[in-house]
Short mmCIF file of C-alpha atoms in Angstrom, two decimals:
data_model
loop_
_atom_site.label_atom_id
_atom_site.label_comp_id
_atom_site.label_asym_id
_atom_site.label_seq_id
_atom_site.Cartn_x
_atom_site.Cartn_y
_atom_site.Cartn_z
CA MET A 147 107.68 170.01 91.89
CA THR A 148 105.76 168.21 89.22
CA GLY A 149 106.42 166.14 86.15
CA LEU A 150 108.32 163.22 87.63
CA THR A 151 108.45 160.24 85.31
CA SER A 152 106.79 158.06 87.96
CA GLY A 153 103.75 160.34 87.88
CA ALA A 154 104.19 161.15 91.57
CA ASP A 155 105.01 164.57 92.97
CA LEU A 156 107.70 165.03 95.59
CA ARG A 157 105.65 167.28 97.86
CA CYS A 158 107.18 166.86 101.32
CA PRO A 159 108.96 170.24 101.27
CA GLU A 160 105.81 171.89 99.92
CA ILE A 161 103.68 170.33 102.67
CA ALA A 162 106.20 171.23 105.37
CA ALA A 163 106.18 174.86 104.18
CA GLN A 164 102.45 175.32 104.90
CA PRO A 165 101.73 178.07 107.46
CA SER A 166 99.82 175.71 109.77
CA LEU A 167 102.93 173.54 110.15
CA GLN A 168 105.42 176.37 110.77
CA PRO A 169 105.35 176.05 114.58
CA PHE A 170 106.43 172.41 114.23
CA VAL A 171 108.93 172.55 111.36
CA GLY A 172 112.56 173.56 111.65
CA GLU A 173 114.84 174.26 108.76
CA GLU A 174 115.28 171.75 105.96
CA VAL A 175 118.68 170.11 106.23
CA LEU A 176 118.75 167.57 103.40
CA PRO A 177 118.49 167.89 100.52
CA GLY A 178 118.20 171.58 101.42
CA PRO A 179 116.14 174.52 100.23
CA GLU A 180 118.25 174.92 97.08
CA CYS A 181 116.83 171.61 95.79
CA GLN A 182 113.72 172.83 93.97
CA SER A 183 113.31 171.05 90.64
CA ASP A 184 112.39 167.47 89.90
CA GLU A 185 115.78 167.00 88.29
CA GLN A 186 117.57 168.24 91.41
CA MET A 187 115.45 165.98 93.64
CA ILE A 188 116.05 162.96 91.42
CA SER A 189 119.79 163.69 91.51
CA GLU A 190 119.68 163.86 95.34
CA ILE A 191 117.76 160.59 95.50
CA ARG A 192 120.28 158.89 93.23
CA MET A 193 123.19 160.25 95.27
CA ARG A 194 121.82 159.59 98.78
CA GLY A 195 119.17 156.90 98.38
CA VAL A 196 119.62 153.37 99.69
CA SER A 197 117.51 150.28 99.22
CA ASN A 198 117.38 149.57 102.96
CA LEU A 199 117.45 145.86 102.25
CA HIS A 200 119.74 143.62 104.20
CA PRO A 201 121.83 141.16 102.21
CA VAL A 202 120.78 137.61 102.99
CA GLY A 203 120.77 134.25 101.27
CA THR A 204 124.44 133.75 100.36
CA CYS A 205 124.37 130.39 102.22
CA ARG A 206 120.69 129.70 101.78
CA MET A 207 119.10 126.87 103.68
CA GLY A 208 117.07 124.16 102.02
CA HIS A 209 117.02 120.88 100.15
CA GLU A 210 117.37 122.45 96.68
CA VAL A 211 120.46 122.02 94.51
CA ASP A 212 121.58 125.61 95.18
CA ALA A 213 121.14 125.38 98.97
CA VAL A 214 124.35 125.61 101.02
CA VAL A 215 123.07 124.42 104.40
CA ASP A 216 120.54 121.80 105.39
CA PRO A 217 117.57 122.51 107.71
CA ARG A 218 119.86 121.87 110.71
CA LEU A 219 122.24 124.55 109.39
CA ARG A 220 124.99 122.05 108.51
CA VAL A 221 127.02 122.98 105.45
CA TYR A 222 126.56 120.37 102.73
CA GLY A 223 129.79 118.45 102.13
CA VAL A 224 131.69 119.88 105.13
CA GLN A 225 131.77 117.84 108.33
CA GLY A 226 131.27 119.79 111.58
CA LEU A 227 130.54 123.22 110.06
CA ARG A 228 127.26 125.13 110.49
CA VAL A 229 126.18 128.58 109.42
CA ALA A 230 123.98 130.53 111.83
CA ASP A 231 123.37 134.04 110.53
CA ALA A 232 121.21 135.95 108.04
CA SER A 233 123.01 134.33 105.12
CA ILE A 234 120.94 131.14 105.55
CA MET A 235 117.64 132.94 104.90
CA PRO A 236 116.23 131.71 101.59
CA GLN A 237 114.48 135.05 100.92
CA VAL A 238 114.94 138.68 101.92
CA PRO A 239 112.59 139.36 104.85
CA GLY A 240 110.20 142.29 104.72
CA GLY A 241 111.62 143.77 107.92
CA ASP A 242 114.87 144.11 109.76
CA THR A 243 117.03 141.00 110.04
CA ILE A 244 118.10 141.33 113.69
CA ALA A 245 115.22 139.37 115.29
CA PRO A 246 115.33 136.48 112.80
CA SER A 247 119.13 136.39 113.06
CA ILE A 248 118.94 136.08 116.84
CA MET A 249 116.36 133.31 116.43
CA ILE A 250 118.62 131.51 113.95
CA GLY A 251 121.53 131.67 116.41
CA GLU A 252 119.36 130.43 119.29
CA LYS A 253 117.93 127.59 117.20
CA CYS A 254 121.39 126.61 115.96
CA ALA A 255 122.71 126.49 119.54
CA ALA A 256 119.81 124.22 120.50
CA MET A 257 120.49 121.94 117.51
CA VAL A 258 124.20 121.72 118.35
CA LEU A 259 123.30 120.68 121.92
CA GLU A 260 120.74 118.15 120.65
CA ASP A 261 123.29 116.62 118.29
CA ALA A 262 125.94 116.48 121.05
CA VAL A 263 123.56 114.65 123.39
CA ALA A 264 122.51 112.24 120.63
CA ALA A 265 126.12 111.37 119.77
#
């Protein structure tokens, strides 16, 4: 497979077919052995590919005009409402969102307790 517009070759099936790898390689499942040309591979990528990014930032935190929650996760203009999930992240993280989301929930719980004690 050569000639991709990106200048890169999609060589994984070619590498996996090398005799030295045969004891370790099973059959190709997806996209399958019938996918041989660049055009077929590009079609498979378009059909099956995902960005693997997690949506975040719909209630972004900050002091900016477009921020929805303040640094204590309180929704601007709504008394008694906080947002404590990945939607408050101002930018898409480079990794999975589970760990930062747990941290956001833990920090929000601590802030709610702090505010209750202070009141």
